[in-house]
């Protein structure tokens, strides 16, 4: 049954608790939570039904109303204290809301001791309160007993990197492969970690070691091709791409485009890009289309990037809490000592979890100001164009965030050029900036737009550079290359987020 038919039945009073649960599930799928929520809340309160309170909390969480979601999950947990899924949901919402959730995750784990998602949530909760080393040690202890737990290896690697020990990221996997030298899933995890770290020499070594231990899975050919291409071995990569079976070519399409650009075969790259833009992989291809069309002088470059309304710079200072107070709140959240394995930050830290879901008064005030600015940005865009990655999206739906975080750069910190393929609109909100020194270049700390990743080896300057100012919000398409110029010393504290595609 469709959402509209289901909600029509509910409005007529023709629904039991199972129907209401189905309505909530459909509402989340259709992003129609606001329509369904009043019915779930009313029914949950009237019937004292734990499951309906849980669904109310999930709808409120989807709407980023975590304060309300906490209340709903509190009622659900009170009515069903031994329900593992309710306990897990309660803990997860509390963690996202910025509340110490360790005790709630401890309870959820007692109810579901073998649930990996609960265990990893417990680790995130511990990291959030400064107990990251304890979390890493416990995951490692479990991996000694359960070395085939691939997700655990990935999360432990990330956690160790954030704790300032990136050199230890692969230790658990290497230990597991010593015990299980022919285990294909573990070799794939090892290759994935090399790829996430952009360690292409190590990736080639992992491929060779896997083959020597009798692992001959098809994925090794993919990784070997990527290692050759990203490592700059053009001739060998040509041979490997040509030998790739047709069935595997879609998985390597983006890597092949990168290879063609790196090799200077712009016309071939454009043909490949034009083909890929007709597939469901188009979202990841648009940054390369922008680069290739610009290199070739293709008129589509202007259509894609040149409208001045695509980049917005707005002063939000009057709508924000006092920046000193906001900076204090953000600094307390930077409990990590090192960088994510696979993010653009160099010389700094990034907060974990959805920042704008927190219920701190300062964060809620920031979220409200951002929400209004994004609505204004969307409202001033040119008319819809179904072929354009920014203009094709619906504009009649509630603004949602695909992710939000804070970055704290210090002492020559910067962002490498990158894109956000999961987002629609991306951002930078400047909270605290370093003072310029005599050692700084004139553009130290500036935001760059349109300059491709250095790893592609292309000499394309930015299409635009923006000088940051405290309280200033910059909005731009998520597929647009962006990074920052390094500064020599001091602190650069920002909030960033991605608006989800509608």
CSV table of C-alpha atoms in Angstrom, one decimal:
chain,number,residue,atom,x,y,z
A,1,UNK,CA,0.0,0.0,0.0
A,2,UNK,CA,1.2,3.5,-0.8
A,3,UNK,CA,1.8,6.1,1.9
A,4,UNK,CA,-1.1,8.2,0.7
A,5,UNK,CA,-3.5,5.3,0.9
A,6,UNK,CA,-2.2,4.2,4.2
A,7,UNK,CA,-2.5,7.7,5.8
A,8,UNK,CA,-6.0,8.1,4.3
A,9,UNK,CA,-7.1,4.9,6.2
A,10,UNK,CA,-5.5,6.2,9.4
A,11,UNK,CA,-7.4,9.5,9.0
A,12,UNK,CA,-10.6,7.6,8.8
A,13,UNK,CA,-9.8,5.7,12.0
A,14,UNK,CA,-9.3,2.4,10.1
A,15,UNK,CA,-5.9,1.6,11.5
A,16,UNK,CA,-4.5,-0.6,14.3
A,17,UNK,CA,-1.0,-0.4,15.8
A,18,UNK,CA,0.4,-2.6,13.0
A,19,UNK,CA,-1.1,-0.2,10.4
A,20,UNK,CA,0.4,2.8,12.2
A,21,UNK,CA,3.8,1.1,12.3
A,22,UNK,CA,3.5,0.5,8.5
A,23,UNK,CA,2.6,4.2,8.1
A,24,UNK,CA,5.7,5.3,9.9
A,25,UNK,CA,7.9,3.0,7.9
A,26,UNK,CA,6.4,4.3,4.6
A,27,UNK,CA,6.7,7.9,5.9
A,28,UNK,CA,10.4,7.5,6.4
A,29,UNK,CA,10.8,5.9,2.9
A,30,UNK,CA,8.8,8.7,1.3
A,31,UNK,CA,10.3,11.5,3.5
A,32,UNK,CA,6.8,12.4,4.7
A,33,UNK,CA,7.5,12.1,8.4
A,34,UNK,CA,5.8,15.4,9.3
A,35,UNK,CA,2.5,14.1,8.0
A,36,UNK,CA,2.6,10.8,9.9
A,37,UNK,CA,4.1,11.9,13.2
A,38,UNK,CA,1.0,13.4,14.8
A,39,UNK,CA,-0.9,10.2,14.3
A,40,UNK,CA,1.9,8.1,15.8
A,41,UNK,CA,2.3,10.4,18.8
A,42,UNK,CA,-1.4,10.4,19.6
A,43,UNK,CA,-1.8,6.7,19.3
A,44,UNK,CA,1.4,6.0,21.3
A,45,UNK,CA,0.2,8.2,24.2
A,46,UNK,CA,-3.4,6.8,24.1
A,47,UNK,CA,-2.4,3.1,24.1
A,48,UNK,CA,0.9,3.3,26.1
A,49,UNK,CA,2.4,1.3,23.2
A,50,UNK,CA,6.2,1.0,23.4
A,51,UNK,CA,6.4,0.1,19.7
A,52,UNK,CA,4.5,3.2,18.6
A,53,UNK,CA,6.6,5.4,20.9
A,54,UNK,CA,9.7,3.9,19.2
A,55,UNK,CA,8.3,4.7,15.8
A,56,UNK,CA,7.5,8.2,16.9
A,57,UNK,CA,11.1,8.6,18.0
A,58,UNK,CA,12.3,7.3,14.7
A,59,UNK,CA,10.2,9.8,12.8
A,60,UNK,CA,11.4,12.6,15.0
A,61,UNK,CA,15.0,11.5,14.5
A,62,UNK,CA,14.5,11.5,10.7
A,63,UNK,CA,13.3,15.1,11.1
A,64,UNK,CA,16.4,16.0,13.1
A,65,UNK,CA,14.3,16.8,16.2
A,66,UNK,CA,16.4,14.8,18.6
A,67,UNK,CA,15.1,16.4,21.7
A,68,UNK,CA,11.6,15.1,20.9
A,69,UNK,CA,13.0,11.8,19.8
A,70,UNK,CA,14.7,11.4,23.2
A,71,UNK,CA,11.4,11.9,24.9
A,72,UNK,CA,9.7,9.3,22.7
A,73,UNK,CA,12.4,6.7,23.2
A,74,UNK,CA,12.3,7.4,27.0
A,75,UNK,CA,8.6,6.4,27.0
A,76,UNK,CA,9.3,3.4,24.8
A,77,UNK,CA,12.2,2.2,27.0
A,78,UNK,CA,10.1,2.7,30.2
A,79,UNK,CA,7.3,0.5,28.7
A,80,UNK,CA,9.6,-2.1,27.3
A,81,UNK,CA,12.9,-2.0,29.2
A,82,UNK,CA,14.1,-5.4,27.9
A,83,UNK,CA,13.5,-4.7,24.2
A,84,UNK,CA,16.9,-4.7,22.5
A,85,UNK,CA,15.9,-2.7,19.5
A,86,UNK,CA,14.3,0.1,21.6
A,87,UNK,CA,17.4,0.2,23.9
A,88,UNK,CA,19.7,0.5,20.9
A,89,UNK,CA,17.5,3.2,19.3
A,90,UNK,CA,17.4,5.1,22.6
A,91,UNK,CA,21.2,5.0,22.9
A,92,UNK,CA,21.8,6.0,19.3
A,93,UNK,CA,19.5,9.0,19.5
A,94,UNK,CA,21.1,10.1,22.7
A,95,UNK,CA,24.6,9.8,21.1
A,96,UNK,CA,23.5,11.9,18.1
A,97,UNK,CA,21.9,14.5,20.4
A,98,UNK,CA,25.2,15.0,22.1
A,99,UNK,CA,24.3,13.4,25.4
A,100,UNK,CA,26.6,10.9,27.3
A,101,UNK,CA,25.2,7.7,25.9
A,102,UNK,CA,27.7,5.2,27.4
A,103,UNK,CA,25.3,3.8,30.0
A,104,UNK,CA,22.5,3.5,27.4
A,105,UNK,CA,24.8,1.6,25.1
A,106,UNK,CA,26.0,-0.6,27.9
A,107,UNK,CA,22.4,-1.5,28.6
A,108,UNK,CA,21.7,-2.2,24.9
A,109,UNK,CA,24.7,-4.4,24.7
A,110,UNK,CA,23.6,-6.5,27.7
A,111,UNK,CA,20.4,-7.1,25.8
A,112,UNK,CA,22.1,-7.8,22.5
A,113,UNK,CA,25.7,-8.9,23.3
A,114,UNK,CA,26.4,-10.1,19.8
A,115,UNK,CA,25.0,-7.2,17.8
A,116,UNK,CA,28.0,-5.5,16.1
A,117,UNK,CA,26.1,-2.3,15.5
A,118,UNK,CA,25.5,-1.9,19.2
A,119,UNK,CA,29.1,-2.6,20.0
A,120,UNK,CA,30.4,0.0,17.5
A,121,UNK,CA,27.8,2.5,18.8
A,122,UNK,CA,29.2,1.9,22.3
A,123,UNK,CA,32.7,2.6,21.0
A,124,UNK,CA,31.5,5.9,19.5
A,125,UNK,CA,29.8,6.8,22.7
A,126,UNK,CA,33.0,6.2,24.6
A,127,UNK,CA,35.1,8.2,22.1
A,128,UNK,CA,32.7,11.1,22.5
A,129,UNK,CA,33.4,11.3,26.3
A,130,UNK,CA,37.2,10.9,25.9
A,131,UNK,CA,37.4,7.1,26.4
A,132,UNK,CA,38.5,6.3,22.9
A,133,UNK,CA,41.5,4.2,24.0
A,134,UNK,CA,39.2,2.0,26.1
A,135,UNK,CA,36.9,1.6,23.1
A,136,UNK,CA,39.7,0.6,20.8
A,137,UNK,CA,41.1,-1.9,23.2
A,138,UNK,CA,37.7,-3.6,23.6
A,139,UNK,CA,37.2,-3.9,19.8
A,140,UNK,CA,40.7,-5.2,19.4
A,141,UNK,CA,40.0,-7.8,22.1
A,142,UNK,CA,36.9,-9.0,20.3
A,143,UNK,CA,38.7,-9.2,17.0
A,144,UNK,CA,41.2,-11.5,18.6
A,145,UNK,CA,38.3,-13.9,19.3
A,146,UNK,CA,36.4,-13.1,16.1
A,147,UNK,CA,39.0,-12.3,13.5
A,148,UNK,CA,36.5,-12.6,10.6
A,149,UNK,CA,34.5,-9.5,11.8
A,150,UNK,CA,35.4,-7.2,8.9
A,151,UNK,CA,33.3,-4.3,10.0
A,152,UNK,CA,35.1,-4.3,13.3
A,153,UNK,CA,38.5,-4.2,11.6
A,154,UNK,CA,37.4,-1.1,9.6
A,155,UNK,CA,36.0,0.7,12.6
A,156,UNK,CA,39.1,-0.1,14.7
A,157,UNK,CA,41.3,1.2,11.9
A,158,UNK,CA,39.3,4.5,11.8
A,159,UNK,CA,39.3,4.8,15.6
A,160,UNK,CA,43.1,4.3,15.9
A,161,UNK,CA,43.7,6.9,13.2
A,162,UNK,CA,41.4,9.4,15.1
A,163,UNK,CA,43.3,8.6,18.3
A,164,UNK,CA,46.5,9.8,16.5
A,165,UNK,CA,47.9,6.3,15.7
A,166,UNK,CA,47.3,5.8,11.9
A,167,UNK,CA,50.4,3.6,11.8
A,168,UNK,CA,48.4,1.0,13.9
A,169,UNK,CA,45.3,1.1,11.6
A,170,UNK,CA,46.1,-2.2,9.9
A,171,UNK,CA,47.5,-4.2,12.8
A,172,UNK,CA,44.3,-6.1,13.6
A,173,UNK,CA,43.8,-7.1,10.0
A,174,UNK,CA,47.4,-8.2,9.6
A,175,UNK,CA,47.1,-10.3,12.8
A,176,UNK,CA,43.9,-11.9,11.4
A,177,UNK,CA,45.5,-12.7,8.1
A,178,UNK,CA,48.4,-14.4,9.9
A,179,UNK,CA,45.9,-16.7,11.4
A,180,UNK,CA,43.7,-17.0,8.3
A,181,UNK,CA,46.1,-16.4,5.4
A,182,UNK,CA,43.6,-17.5,2.7
A,183,UNK,CA,40.5,-15.7,3.9
A,184,UNK,CA,39.2,-13.7,0.9
A,185,UNK,CA,37.0,-11.3,2.9
A,186,UNK,CA,39.9,-10.3,5.1
A,187,UNK,CA,42.2,-9.6,2.1
A,188,UNK,CA,39.5,-7.5,0.6
A,189,UNK,CA,39.2,-5.5,3.8
A,190,UNK,CA,43.0,-5.1,3.8
A,191,UNK,CA,42.9,-3.8,0.2
A,192,UNK,CA,39.9,-1.5,1.1
A,193,UNK,CA,41.9,0.0,4.0
A,194,UNK,CA,44.9,0.7,1.7
A,195,UNK,CA,42.6,2.3,-0.7
A,196,UNK,CA,40.9,4.5,2.0
A,197,UNK,CA,44.4,5.6,3.1
A,198,UNK,CA,45.4,6.3,-0.5
A,199,UNK,CA,48.4,4.1,0.0
A,200,UNK,CA,48.7,2.7,-3.5
A,201,UNK,CA,52.1,1.1,-3.1
A,202,UNK,CA,50.7,-0.8,0.0
A,203,UNK,CA,47.7,-1.7,-2.1
A,204,UNK,CA,49.8,-3.4,-4.7
A,205,UNK,CA,51.7,-5.2,-2.0
A,206,UNK,CA,48.5,-6.4,-0.5
A,207,UNK,CA,47.4,-7.8,-3.9
A,208,UNK,CA,50.6,-9.6,-4.3
A,209,UNK,CA,50.6,-11.0,-0.8
A,210,UNK,CA,47.0,-12.2,-1.3
A,211,UNK,CA,47.9,-14.0,-4.5
A,212,UNK,CA,50.9,-15.6,-2.9
A,213,UNK,CA,48.6,-17.0,-0.2
A,214,UNK,CA,46.2,-18.6,-2.7
A,215,UNK,CA,43.6,-15.9,-2.9
A,216,UNK,CA,42.6,-15.5,-6.5
A,217,UNK,CA,39.3,-13.6,-6.2
A,218,UNK,CA,38.2,-11.3,-9.0
A,219,UNK,CA,38.4,-8.3,-6.7
A,220,UNK,CA,42.2,-8.5,-6.7
A,221,UNK,CA,42.3,-7.6,-10.4
A,222,UNK,CA,40.3,-4.4,-9.6
A,223,UNK,CA,42.6,-3.4,-6.8
A,224,UNK,CA,45.7,-4.1,-8.9
A,225,UNK,CA,44.3,-1.9,-11.7
A,226,UNK,CA,43.6,0.9,-9.3
A,227,UNK,CA,47.1,0.6,-7.7
A,228,UNK,CA,48.8,0.9,-11.1
A,229,UNK,CA,46.6,3.8,-12.2
A,230,UNK,CA,46.7,5.9,-9.0
A,231,UNK,CA,50.4,5.1,-8.6
A,232,UNK,CA,51.1,6.7,-11.9
A,233,UNK,CA,52.1,3.5,-13.9
A,234,UNK,CA,50.2,4.6,-17.1
A,235,UNK,CA,51.4,1.8,-19.4
A,236,UNK,CA,50.6,-1.0,-17.0
A,237,UNK,CA,47.3,0.6,-16.1
A,238,UNK,CA,46.4,0.7,-19.8
A,239,UNK,CA,47.0,-3.0,-20.0
A,240,UNK,CA,45.0,-3.8,-16.9
A,241,UNK,CA,42.0,-1.6,-17.8
A,242,UNK,CA,41.9,-3.3,-21.3
A,243,UNK,CA,42.0,-6.8,-19.8
A,244,UNK,CA,39.2,-6.1,-17.3
A,245,UNK,CA,36.1,-8.2,-18.0
A,246,UNK,CA,33.0,-6.2,-19.1
A,247,UNK,CA,31.1,-7.3,-16.0
A,248,UNK,CA,33.6,-5.5,-13.8
A,249,UNK,CA,34.0,-2.3,-15.9
A,250,UNK,CA,31.2,-0.4,-14.1
A,251,UNK,CA,33.0,-0.8,-10.8
A,252,UNK,CA,36.1,0.7,-12.3
A,253,UNK,CA,34.5,3.4,-14.4
A,254,UNK,CA,35.5,6.3,-12.1
A,255,UNK,CA,39.0,5.0,-11.7
A,256,UNK,CA,39.3,4.7,-15.5
A,257,UNK,CA,38.1,8.3,-16.0
A,258,UNK,CA,40.7,9.4,-13.5
A,259,UNK,CA,43.4,7.4,-15.4
A,260,UNK,CA,42.4,9.0,-18.7
A,261,UNK,CA,42.6,12.5,-17.2
A,262,UNK,CA,45.9,11.8,-15.6
A,263,UNK,CA,47.3,10.4,-18.9
A,264,UNK,CA,46.1,13.6,-20.7
A,265,UNK,CA,43.6,11.8,-22.9
A,266,UNK,CA,40.9,14.4,-22.4
A,267,UNK,CA,38.8,13.5,-25.4
A,268,UNK,CA,38.7,9.8,-24.4
A,269,UNK,CA,37.8,10.9,-20.9
A,270,UNK,CA,34.9,13.0,-22.1
A,271,UNK,CA,33.5,10.1,-24.1
A,272,UNK,CA,33.6,7.9,-21.0
A,273,UNK,CA,32.2,10.7,-18.8
A,274,UNK,CA,29.3,11.3,-21.2
A,275,UNK,CA,28.5,7.6,-21.1
A,276,UNK,CA,28.7,7.3,-17.4
A,277,UNK,CA,26.4,10.4,-16.9
A,278,UNK,CA,23.6,8.3,-18.3
A,279,UNK,CA,23.9,5.7,-15.5
A,280,UNK,CA,23.1,5.6,-11.8
A,281,UNK,CA,26.7,6.4,-11.2
A,282,UNK,CA,26.4,9.9,-12.5
A,283,UNK,CA,26.6,11.6,-9.0
A,284,UNK,CA,30.2,10.6,-8.6
A,285,UNK,CA,31.1,11.5,-12.2
A,286,UNK,CA,30.1,15.2,-12.2
A,287,UNK,CA,33.4,16.5,-10.7
A,288,UNK,CA,35.3,14.9,-13.5
A,289,UNK,CA,32.9,16.2,-16.1
A,290,UNK,CA,33.5,19.7,-14.7
A,291,UNK,CA,37.3,19.2,-15.0
A,292,UNK,CA,37.3,17.6,-18.4
A,293,UNK,CA,34.9,20.0,-20.0
A,294,UNK,CA,36.9,22.9,-18.7
A,295,UNK,CA,40.1,21.5,-20.0
A,296,UNK,CA,38.6,20.9,-23.4
A,297,UNK,CA,36.8,24.3,-23.6
A,298,UNK,CA,33.5,22.4,-23.9
A,299,UNK,CA,30.6,24.9,-23.7
A,300,UNK,CA,28.9,22.6,-21.2
A,301,UNK,CA,31.4,23.8,-18.6
A,302,UNK,CA,29.7,27.2,-18.4
A,303,UNK,CA,26.3,25.5,-18.1
A,304,UNK,CA,27.6,23.3,-15.3
A,305,UNK,CA,29.5,25.7,-13.1
A,306,UNK,CA,29.4,29.4,-14.2
A,307,UNK,CA,26.1,30.7,-13.0
A,308,UNK,CA,27.0,33.1,-10.1
A,309,UNK,CA,24.0,31.9,-8.1
A,310,UNK,CA,25.6,28.5,-7.7
A,311,UNK,CA,28.0,29.9,-5.0
A,312,UNK,CA,26.6,31.9,-2.1
A,313,UNK,CA,28.6,33.9,0.4
A,314,UNK,CA,26.5,35.3,3.3
A,315,UNK,CA,27.3,36.9,6.6
A,316,UNK,CA,25.4,35.0,9.3
A,317,UNK,CA,27.1,36.7,12.2
A,318,UNK,CA,24.0,38.5,13.5
A,319,UNK,CA,22.0,35.3,13.4
A,320,UNK,CA,24.5,33.2,15.2
A,321,UNK,CA,25.2,32.8,19.0
A,322,UNK,CA,28.3,34.7,20.1
A,323,UNK,CA,31.2,33.2,18.2
A,324,UNK,CA,33.5,32.9,21.2
A,325,UNK,CA,30.8,30.9,23.0
A,326,UNK,CA,30.2,28.8,20.0
A,327,UNK,CA,33.9,28.2,19.5
A,328,UNK,CA,34.2,27.0,23.1
A,329,UNK,CA,31.4,24.5,22.5
A,330,UNK,CA,33.0,23.2,19.4
A,331,UNK,CA,36.5,22.9,20.8
A,332,UNK,CA,35.1,20.6,23.6
A,333,UNK,CA,33.8,18.2,20.9
A,334,UNK,CA,37.2,17.8,19.2
A,335,UNK,CA,38.3,14.9,21.4
A,336,UNK,CA,40.1,13.2,18.5
A,337,UNK,CA,43.9,13.5,18.3
A,338,UNK,CA,44.3,12.6,14.7
A,339,UNK,CA,42.6,12.6,11.3
A,340,UNK,CA,40.1,10.3,9.7
A,341,UNK,CA,41.6,7.8,7.4
A,342,UNK,CA,39.7,8.9,4.4
A,343,UNK,CA,38.9,12.6,4.8
A,344,UNK,CA,40.4,15.8,3.3
A,345,UNK,CA,41.7,17.2,6.7
A,346,UNK,CA,45.4,17.6,6.9
A,347,UNK,CA,46.8,18.9,10.2
A,348,UNK,CA,43.7,18.9,12.2
A,349,UNK,CA,40.7,17.0,13.6
A,350,UNK,CA,37.1,16.5,12.7
A,351,UNK,CA,34.2,15.8,15.0
A,352,UNK,CA,32.4,12.5,14.9
A,353,UNK,CA,28.6,12.1,14.5
A,354,UNK,CA,26.0,14.5,13.1
A,355,UNK,CA,26.9,17.9,14.6
A,356,UNK,CA,23.6,19.6,13.8
A,357,UNK,CA,21.6,16.9,15.5
A,358,UNK,CA,23.0,17.9,18.9
A,359,UNK,CA,20.6,19.6,21.3
A,360,UNK,CA,23.1,22.1,22.8
A,361,UNK,CA,21.5,25.6,22.7
A,362,UNK,CA,24.3,27.0,20.7
A,363,UNK,CA,24.2,24.2,18.1
A,364,UNK,CA,20.4,24.5,17.8
A,365,UNK,CA,20.8,28.3,17.2
A,366,UNK,CA,23.4,27.6,14.5
A,367,UNK,CA,21.2,25.0,12.9
A,368,UNK,CA,18.3,27.4,12.7
A,369,UNK,CA,20.4,30.1,11.0
A,370,UNK,CA,21.8,27.6,8.6
A,371,UNK,CA,18.4,26.2,7.8
A,372,UNK,CA,17.1,29.6,6.8
A,373,UNK,CA,20.2,30.4,4.7
A,374,UNK,CA,20.0,27.1,2.8
A,375,UNK,CA,16.3,27.7,2.1
A,376,UNK,CA,17.2,31.2,0.8
A,377,UNK,CA,20.0,29.7,-1.4
A,378,UNK,CA,17.7,27.1,-2.9
A,379,UNK,CA,15.0,29.7,-3.5
A,380,UNK,CA,17.3,31.9,-5.5
A,381,UNK,CA,18.6,29.1,-7.8
A,382,UNK,CA,17.7,29.2,-11.5
A,383,UNK,CA,14.7,27.3,-12.7
A,384,UNK,CA,14.8,23.5,-12.6
A,385,UNK,CA,16.9,21.7,-15.2
A,386,UNK,CA,16.5,17.9,-15.0
A,387,UNK,CA,19.9,17.4,-16.7
A,388,UNK,CA,21.8,19.6,-14.2
A,389,UNK,CA,23.1,18.0,-11.0
A,390,UNK,CA,22.3,21.0,-8.8
A,391,UNK,CA,19.1,22.2,-10.5
A,392,UNK,CA,17.4,18.9,-11.0
A,393,UNK,CA,16.5,18.4,-7.4
A,394,UNK,CA,13.0,19.0,-5.9
A,395,UNK,CA,12.6,22.2,-4.0
A,396,UNK,CA,9.3,21.6,-2.2
A,397,UNK,CA,10.7,19.3,0.5
A,398,UNK,CA,12.1,20.0,4.0
A,399,UNK,CA,15.8,20.7,4.0
A,400,UNK,CA,17.7,17.7,5.4
A,401,UNK,CA,21.4,17.3,6.2
A,402,UNK,CA,23.3,14.3,4.9
A,403,UNK,CA,26.0,15.0,7.4
A,404,UNK,CA,27.4,17.8,9.6
A,405,UNK,CA,30.6,18.2,11.5
A,406,UNK,CA,33.2,20.6,12.8
A,407,UNK,CA,36.8,20.9,11.6
A,408,UNK,CA,39.7,22.3,13.7
A,409,UNK,CA,42.8,23.0,11.7
A,410,UNK,CA,46.0,24.1,13.4
A,411,UNK,CA,49.6,24.9,12.4
A,412,UNK,CA,49.8,24.6,8.5
A,413,UNK,CA,46.4,22.8,8.5
A,414,UNK,CA,44.4,22.7,5.3
A,415,UNK,CA,41.9,20.6,3.3
A,416,UNK,CA,43.0,18.8,0.2
A,417,UNK,CA,40.8,19.3,-2.8
A,418,UNK,CA,37.8,17.0,-2.7
A,419,UNK,CA,34.1,16.6,-3.3
A,420,UNK,CA,31.1,15.2,-1.4
A,421,UNK,CA,29.3,12.7,-3.7
A,422,UNK,CA,26.6,12.0,-1.1
A,423,UNK,CA,25.5,15.6,-0.9
A,424,UNK,CA,23.6,18.1,-3.0
A,425,UNK,CA,24.8,21.4,-1.5
A,426,UNK,CA,28.0,21.7,0.6
A,427,UNK,CA,29.3,24.4,2.9
A,428,UNK,CA,31.8,26.1,5.1
A,429,UNK,CA,30.8,28.3,8.1
A,430,UNK,CA,33.7,30.1,9.7
A,431,UNK,CA,33.7,30.3,13.5
A,432,UNK,CA,37.3,31.2,14.4
A,433,UNK,CA,40.2,32.1,12.1
A,434,UNK,CA,43.9,32.6,12.6
A,435,UNK,CA,45.6,35.9,12.4
A,436,UNK,CA,47.7,36.4,9.3
A,437,UNK,CA,51.5,36.4,9.9
A,438,UNK,CA,54.5,37.4,7.9
A,439,UNK,CA,55.0,33.8,7.0
A,440,UNK,CA,51.6,33.5,5.4
A,441,UNK,CA,50.9,33.7,1.7
A,442,UNK,CA,48.3,36.4,0.7
A,443,UNK,CA,45.7,33.6,0.2
A,444,UNK,CA,46.5,31.6,3.3
A,445,UNK,CA,43.4,29.8,4.6
A,446,UNK,CA,41.3,30.8,1.6
A,447,UNK,CA,38.6,28.5,0.2
A,448,UNK,CA,39.3,27.3,-3.3
A,449,UNK,CA,36.6,26.1,-5.7
A,450,UNK,CA,37.0,24.3,-9.0
A,451,UNK,CA,40.6,23.2,-8.5
A,452,UNK,CA,40.8,19.4,-9.1
A,453,UNK,CA,42.5,16.9,-6.8
A,454,UNK,CA,46.3,17.2,-7.0
A,455,UNK,CA,46.6,13.4,-7.5
A,456,UNK,CA,45.2,13.9,-11.0
A,457,UNK,CA,48.2,15.9,-12.0
A,458,UNK,CA,46.2,18.6,-13.9
A,459,UNK,CA,47.3,22.3,-14.0
A,460,UNK,CA,43.9,23.9,-13.6
A,461,UNK,CA,43.6,26.9,-11.2
A,462,UNK,CA,40.6,27.4,-9.0
A,463,UNK,CA,37.5,28.9,-10.7
A,464,UNK,CA,37.0,31.0,-7.6
A,465,UNK,CA,38.8,31.8,-4.3
A,466,UNK,CA,37.0,33.0,-1.3
A,467,UNK,CA,38.6,34.8,1.7
A,468,UNK,CA,37.1,33.5,4.9
A,469,UNK,CA,35.6,35.8,7.5
A,470,UNK,CA,34.3,34.9,10.9
A,471,UNK,CA,30.5,34.3,10.8
A,472,UNK,CA,30.5,33.9,7.1
A,473,UNK,CA,28.7,30.9,5.4
A,474,UNK,CA,29.7,29.7,2.0
A,475,UNK,CA,27.3,27.4,0.0
A,476,UNK,CA,28.2,25.6,-3.2
A,477,UNK,CA,27.3,22.4,-5.2
A,478,UNK,CA,28.6,19.3,-3.5
A,479,UNK,CA,30.2,18.0,-6.7
A,480,UNK,CA,32.3,21.1,-7.1
A,481,UNK,CA,36.0,20.5,-6.2
A,482,UNK,CA,36.9,22.5,-3.0
A,483,UNK,CA,39.8,22.7,-0.6
A,484,UNK,CA,41.8,25.3,1.3
A,485,UNK,CA,45.1,27.0,1.2
A,486,UNK,CA,47.3,26.2,4.3
A,487,UNK,CA,48.1,28.8,6.9
A,488,UNK,CA,51.3,28.9,8.9
A,489,UNK,CA,50.0,28.9,12.5
A,490,UNK,CA,46.9,29.4,14.7
A,491,UNK,CA,43.5,27.8,14.7
A,492,UNK,CA,40.8,27.6,11.9
A,493,UNK,CA,37.5,26.4,13.4
A,494,UNK,CA,34.6,25.7,11.1
A,495,UNK,CA,31.3,24.0,10.8
A,496,UNK,CA,30.5,22.2,7.6
A,497,UNK,CA,27.5,20.2,6.4
A,498,UNK,CA,26.0,18.6,3.3
A,499,UNK,CA,22.4,19.2,2.3
A,500,UNK,CA,20.9,15.9,1.2
A,501,UNK,CA,19.5,15.5,-2.3
A,502,UNK,CA,15.7,16.1,-2.2
